Short mmCIF file of C-alpha atoms in Angstrom, two decimals:
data_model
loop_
_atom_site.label_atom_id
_atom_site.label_comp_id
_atom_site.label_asym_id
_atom_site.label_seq_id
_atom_site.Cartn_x
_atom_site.Cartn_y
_atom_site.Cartn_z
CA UNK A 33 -0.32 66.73 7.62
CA UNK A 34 2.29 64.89 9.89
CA UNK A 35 5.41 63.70 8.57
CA UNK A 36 8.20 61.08 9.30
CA UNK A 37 10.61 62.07 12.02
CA UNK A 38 13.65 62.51 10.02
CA UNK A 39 12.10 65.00 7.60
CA UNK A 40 11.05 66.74 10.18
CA UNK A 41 9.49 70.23 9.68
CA UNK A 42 10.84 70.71 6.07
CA UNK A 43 8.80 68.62 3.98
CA UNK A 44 5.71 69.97 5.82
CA UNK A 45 6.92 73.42 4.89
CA UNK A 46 8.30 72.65 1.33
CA UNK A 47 5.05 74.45 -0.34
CA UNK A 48 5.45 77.40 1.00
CA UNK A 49 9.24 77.38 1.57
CA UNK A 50 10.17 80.25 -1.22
CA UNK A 51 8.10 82.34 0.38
CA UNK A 52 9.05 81.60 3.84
CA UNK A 53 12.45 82.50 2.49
CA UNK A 54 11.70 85.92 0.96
CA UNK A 55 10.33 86.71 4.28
CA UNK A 56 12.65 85.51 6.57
CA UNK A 57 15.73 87.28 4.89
CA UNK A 58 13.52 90.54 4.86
CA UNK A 59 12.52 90.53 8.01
CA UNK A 60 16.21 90.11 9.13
CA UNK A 61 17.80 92.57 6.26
CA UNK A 62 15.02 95.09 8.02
CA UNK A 63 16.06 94.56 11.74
CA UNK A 64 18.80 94.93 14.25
CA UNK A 65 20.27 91.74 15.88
CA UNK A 66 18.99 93.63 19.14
CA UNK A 67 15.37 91.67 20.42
CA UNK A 68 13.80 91.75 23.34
CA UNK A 69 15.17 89.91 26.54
CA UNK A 70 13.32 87.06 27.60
CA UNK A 71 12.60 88.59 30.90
CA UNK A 72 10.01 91.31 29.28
CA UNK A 73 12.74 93.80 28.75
CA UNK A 74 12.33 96.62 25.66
CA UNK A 75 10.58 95.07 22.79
CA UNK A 76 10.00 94.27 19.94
CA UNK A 77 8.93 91.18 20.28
CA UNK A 78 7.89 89.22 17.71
CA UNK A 79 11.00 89.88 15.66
CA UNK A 80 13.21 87.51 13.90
CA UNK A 81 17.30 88.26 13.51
CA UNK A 82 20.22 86.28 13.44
CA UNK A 83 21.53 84.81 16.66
CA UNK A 84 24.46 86.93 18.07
CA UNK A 85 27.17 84.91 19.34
CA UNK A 86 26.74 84.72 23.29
CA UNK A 87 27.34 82.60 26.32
CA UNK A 88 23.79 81.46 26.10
CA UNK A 89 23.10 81.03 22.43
CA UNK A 90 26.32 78.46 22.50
CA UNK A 91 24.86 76.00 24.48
CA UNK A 92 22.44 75.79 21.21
CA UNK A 93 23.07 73.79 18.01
CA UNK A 94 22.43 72.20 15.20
CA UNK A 95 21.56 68.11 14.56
CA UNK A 96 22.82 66.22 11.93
CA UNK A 97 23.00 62.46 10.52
CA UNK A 98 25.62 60.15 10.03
CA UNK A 99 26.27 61.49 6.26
CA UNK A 100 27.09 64.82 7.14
CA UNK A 101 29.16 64.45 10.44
CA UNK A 102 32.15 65.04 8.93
CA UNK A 103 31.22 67.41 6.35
CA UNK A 104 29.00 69.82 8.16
CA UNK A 105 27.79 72.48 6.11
CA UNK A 106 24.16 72.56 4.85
CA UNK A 107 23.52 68.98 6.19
CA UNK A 108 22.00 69.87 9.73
CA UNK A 109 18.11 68.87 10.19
CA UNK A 110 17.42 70.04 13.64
CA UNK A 111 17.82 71.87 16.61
CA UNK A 112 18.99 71.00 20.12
CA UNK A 113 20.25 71.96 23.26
CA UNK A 114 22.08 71.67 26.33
CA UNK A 115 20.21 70.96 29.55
CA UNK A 116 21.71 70.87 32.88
CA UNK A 117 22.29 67.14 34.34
CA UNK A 118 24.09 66.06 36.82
CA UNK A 119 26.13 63.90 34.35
CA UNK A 120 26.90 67.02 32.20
CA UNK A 121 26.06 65.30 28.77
CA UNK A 122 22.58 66.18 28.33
CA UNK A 123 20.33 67.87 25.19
CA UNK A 124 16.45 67.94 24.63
CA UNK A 125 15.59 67.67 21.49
CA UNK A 126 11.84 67.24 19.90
CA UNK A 127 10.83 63.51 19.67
CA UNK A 128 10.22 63.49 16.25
CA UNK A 129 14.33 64.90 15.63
CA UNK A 130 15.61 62.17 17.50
CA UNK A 131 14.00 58.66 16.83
CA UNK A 132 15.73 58.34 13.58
CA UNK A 133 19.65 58.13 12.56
CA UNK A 134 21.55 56.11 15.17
CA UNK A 135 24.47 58.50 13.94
CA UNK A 136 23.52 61.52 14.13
CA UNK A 137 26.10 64.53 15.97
CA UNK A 138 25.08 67.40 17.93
CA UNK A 139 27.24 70.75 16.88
CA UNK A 140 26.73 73.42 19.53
CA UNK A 141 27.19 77.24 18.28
CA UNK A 142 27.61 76.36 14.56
CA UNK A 143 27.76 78.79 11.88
CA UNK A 144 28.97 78.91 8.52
CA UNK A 145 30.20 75.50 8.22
CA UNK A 146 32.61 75.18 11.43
CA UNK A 147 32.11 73.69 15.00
CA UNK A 148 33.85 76.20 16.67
CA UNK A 149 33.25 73.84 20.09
CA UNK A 150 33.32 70.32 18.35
CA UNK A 151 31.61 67.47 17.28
CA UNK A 152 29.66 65.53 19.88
CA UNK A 153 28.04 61.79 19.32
CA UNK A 154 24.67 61.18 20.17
CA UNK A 155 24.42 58.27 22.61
CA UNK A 156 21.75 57.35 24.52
CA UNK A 157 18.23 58.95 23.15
CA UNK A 158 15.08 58.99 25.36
CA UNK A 159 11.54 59.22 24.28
CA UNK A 160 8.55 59.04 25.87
CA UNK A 161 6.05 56.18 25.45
CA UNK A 162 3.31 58.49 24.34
CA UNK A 163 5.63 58.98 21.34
CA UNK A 164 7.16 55.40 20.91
CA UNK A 165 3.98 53.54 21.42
CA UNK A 166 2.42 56.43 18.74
CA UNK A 167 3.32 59.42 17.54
CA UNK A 168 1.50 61.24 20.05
CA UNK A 169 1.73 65.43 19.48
CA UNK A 170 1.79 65.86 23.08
CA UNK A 171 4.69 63.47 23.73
CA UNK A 172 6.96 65.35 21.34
CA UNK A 173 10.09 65.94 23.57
CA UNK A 174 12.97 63.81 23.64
CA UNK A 175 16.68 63.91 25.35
CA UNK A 176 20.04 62.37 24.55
CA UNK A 177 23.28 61.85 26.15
CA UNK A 178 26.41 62.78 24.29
CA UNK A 179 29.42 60.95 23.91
CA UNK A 180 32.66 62.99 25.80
CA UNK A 181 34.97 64.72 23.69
CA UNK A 182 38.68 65.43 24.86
CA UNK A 183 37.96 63.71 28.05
CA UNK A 184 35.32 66.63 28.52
CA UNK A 185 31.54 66.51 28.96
CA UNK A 186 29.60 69.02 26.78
CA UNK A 187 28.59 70.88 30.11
CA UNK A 188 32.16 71.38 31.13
CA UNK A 189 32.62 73.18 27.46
CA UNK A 190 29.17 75.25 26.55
CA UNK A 191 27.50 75.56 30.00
CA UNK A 192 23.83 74.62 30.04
CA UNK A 193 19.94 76.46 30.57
CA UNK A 194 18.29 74.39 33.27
CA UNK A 195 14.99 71.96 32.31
CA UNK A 196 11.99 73.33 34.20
CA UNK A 197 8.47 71.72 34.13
CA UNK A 198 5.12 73.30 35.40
CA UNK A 199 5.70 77.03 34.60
CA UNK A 200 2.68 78.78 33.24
CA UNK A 201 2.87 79.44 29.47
CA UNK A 202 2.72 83.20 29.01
CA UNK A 203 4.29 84.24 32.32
CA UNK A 204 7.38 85.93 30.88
CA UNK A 205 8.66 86.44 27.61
CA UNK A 206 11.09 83.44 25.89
CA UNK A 207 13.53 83.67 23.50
CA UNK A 208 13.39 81.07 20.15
CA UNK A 209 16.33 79.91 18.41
CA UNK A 210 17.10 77.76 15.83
CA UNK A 211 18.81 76.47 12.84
CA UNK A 212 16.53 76.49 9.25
CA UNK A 213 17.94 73.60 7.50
CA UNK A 214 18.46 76.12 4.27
CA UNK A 215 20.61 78.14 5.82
CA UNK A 216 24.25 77.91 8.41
CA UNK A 217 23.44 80.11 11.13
CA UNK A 218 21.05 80.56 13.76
CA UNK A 219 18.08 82.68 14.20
CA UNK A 220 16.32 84.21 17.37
CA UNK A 221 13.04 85.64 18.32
CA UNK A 222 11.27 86.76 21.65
CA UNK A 223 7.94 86.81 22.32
CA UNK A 224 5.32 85.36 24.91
CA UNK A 225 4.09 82.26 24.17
CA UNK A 226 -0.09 81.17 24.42
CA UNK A 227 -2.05 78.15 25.39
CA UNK A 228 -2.91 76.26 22.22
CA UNK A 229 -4.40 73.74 24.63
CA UNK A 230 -4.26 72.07 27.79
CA UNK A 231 -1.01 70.34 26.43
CA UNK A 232 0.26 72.86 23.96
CA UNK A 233 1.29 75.99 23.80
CA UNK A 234 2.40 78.56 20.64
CA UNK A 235 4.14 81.71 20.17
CA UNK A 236 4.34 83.59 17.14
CA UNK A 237 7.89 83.98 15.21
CA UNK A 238 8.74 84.80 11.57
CA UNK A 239 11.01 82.27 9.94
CA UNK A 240 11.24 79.40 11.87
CA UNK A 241 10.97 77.06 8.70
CA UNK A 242 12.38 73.22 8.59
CA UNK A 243 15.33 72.69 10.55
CA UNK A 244 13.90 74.37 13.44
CA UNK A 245 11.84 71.59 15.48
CA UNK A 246 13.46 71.44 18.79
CA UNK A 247 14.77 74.54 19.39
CA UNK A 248 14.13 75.59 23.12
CA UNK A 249 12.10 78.10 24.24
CA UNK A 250 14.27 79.72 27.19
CA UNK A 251 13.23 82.58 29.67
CA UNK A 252 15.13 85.32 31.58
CA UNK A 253 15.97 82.84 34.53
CA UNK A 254 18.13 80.39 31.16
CA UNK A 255 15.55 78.29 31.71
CA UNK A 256 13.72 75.90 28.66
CA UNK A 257 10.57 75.85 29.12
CA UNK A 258 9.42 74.50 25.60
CA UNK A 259 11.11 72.94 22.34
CA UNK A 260 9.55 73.56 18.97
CA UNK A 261 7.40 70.04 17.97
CA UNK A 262 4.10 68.87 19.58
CA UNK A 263 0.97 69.81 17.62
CA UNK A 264 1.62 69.85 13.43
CA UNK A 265 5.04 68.24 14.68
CA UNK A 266 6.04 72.19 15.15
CA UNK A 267 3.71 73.91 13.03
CA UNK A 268 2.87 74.18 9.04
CA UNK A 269 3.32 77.64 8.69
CA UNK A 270 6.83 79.65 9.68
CA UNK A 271 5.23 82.14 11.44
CA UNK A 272 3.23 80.17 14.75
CA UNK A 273 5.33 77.35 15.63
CA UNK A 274 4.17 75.29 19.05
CA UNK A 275 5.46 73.19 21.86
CA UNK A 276 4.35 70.06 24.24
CA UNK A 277 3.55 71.79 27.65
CA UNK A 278 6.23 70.76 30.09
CA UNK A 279 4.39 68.66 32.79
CA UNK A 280 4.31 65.25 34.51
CA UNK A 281 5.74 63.20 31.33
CA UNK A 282 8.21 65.79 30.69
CA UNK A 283 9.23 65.80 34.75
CA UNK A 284 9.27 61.89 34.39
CA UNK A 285 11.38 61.99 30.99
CA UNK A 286 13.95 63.90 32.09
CA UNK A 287 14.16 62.13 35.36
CA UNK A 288 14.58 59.06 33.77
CA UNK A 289 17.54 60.78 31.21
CA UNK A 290 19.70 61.65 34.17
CA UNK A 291 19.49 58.15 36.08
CA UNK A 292 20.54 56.22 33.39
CA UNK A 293 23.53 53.85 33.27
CA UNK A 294 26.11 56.07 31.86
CA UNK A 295 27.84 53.63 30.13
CA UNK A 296 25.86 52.51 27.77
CA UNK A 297 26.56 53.50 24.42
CA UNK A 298 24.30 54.08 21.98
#
């Protein structure tokens, strides 16, 4: 059952959310914060722990509206995270986590409450048609512009994984993080994603509850090659959570998010 975009994956998962719970703090109590690299180095895969602090796992963070930008903890409701553009300001997002609140912030590396590398305004938000014109699963991948901080670009302060369209789902391994709303830090898992279908593709991950639509899907070479969303607006279970195949719209979407007029605020 699809739900509105600013509820995101968490109402979807609200039956089952206890258990989802139960299982993701077991299956992290039980495991090392050591997973498999994304470029098919020593397993497991298929394991969920929380997200060691890292060069790459900064450029990854947490969404949240208006209400909570200045009062962070427990308010996030997605994941996002920085792409490389040649304006340095750029996240991708799923669709459905960024149609909504005209306020929201985007909080790279938070944990615990603090935003140990700031606060940063969304801007301008881009969507593809197949998702503004309706809700289409396979048009589930947005991008935004931030707002500078400091006289900085969010580039110039996290670094950024590169978009890449057209790789074949399945070639290497990928690493998964996000940020479940009911909890302050992020978690990580590596695995190989499948074909769903022509258009989507799936890789199963323990945990990834509400919160977690748009977290990227990056491989060995830091690049993000998926974002939870597309089919089941991310999945109904947290255990199999999918992703829009990166391909023309995605090459087109991104395009158009990098030519834009900077100066535009959103």
């Amino acid at each position: 059952m699809k739900r509105s975009s600013r509820i995101s994956r968490s109402a979807r998962l609200a039956g089952n959310r206890r258990y989802a719970l139960f299982v993701a703090v077991v299956t992290l109590a039980l495991t090392s914060a050591s997973v498999a690299t994304a470029d098919d180095g020593p397993g497991p895969f298929g394991v969920t722990t929380v997200t060691e602090v890292s060069k790459q796992s900064v450029r990854i963070g947490a969404l949240f509206g208006a209400a909570h930008a200045t009062s962070l903890a427990g308010g996030h409701h997605c994941t996002a995270s920085v792409v490389h553009s040649p304006g340095r300001d750029l996240i991708v997002s799923a669709a459905h986590c960024l149609d909504g609140d005209s306020g929201d912030v985007f909080v790279p590396g938070y944990r615990d409450g603090r935003a140990p590398y700031g606060v940063w305004k969304v801007n301008q938000r881009f969507l593809p048609d197949g998702w503004s014109k309706g809700q289409a699963e396979d048009s589930d991948i947005g991008f935004a512009t931030l707002v500078e901080v400091g006289g900085k670009n969010i580039e110039d302060v996290v670094g950024a994984d590169r978009f890449t369209t057209g790789t074949a789902t399945g070639a290497t391994a990928v690493t998964v993080t996000g940020y479940p709303s009911a909890t302050d830090q992020p978690i990580s898992c590596t695995n190989k994603p499948t074909l769903h279908s022509g258009t989507q593709q799936r890789i199963d991950c323990p945990g990834f509850t509400g919160g977690t639509s748009g977290s990227p899907w990056v491989n060995g070479d830091e690049q993000v090659v998926g974002v939870i969303g597309g089919h089941e607006q991310g999945g109904l279970t947290p255990d199999i959570s999918y992703s829009v195949v990166f391909a023309k719209e995605a090459a087109e979407l991104y395009k158009d998010a990098t030519t834009a007029d900077p100066a535009q605020d959103g």
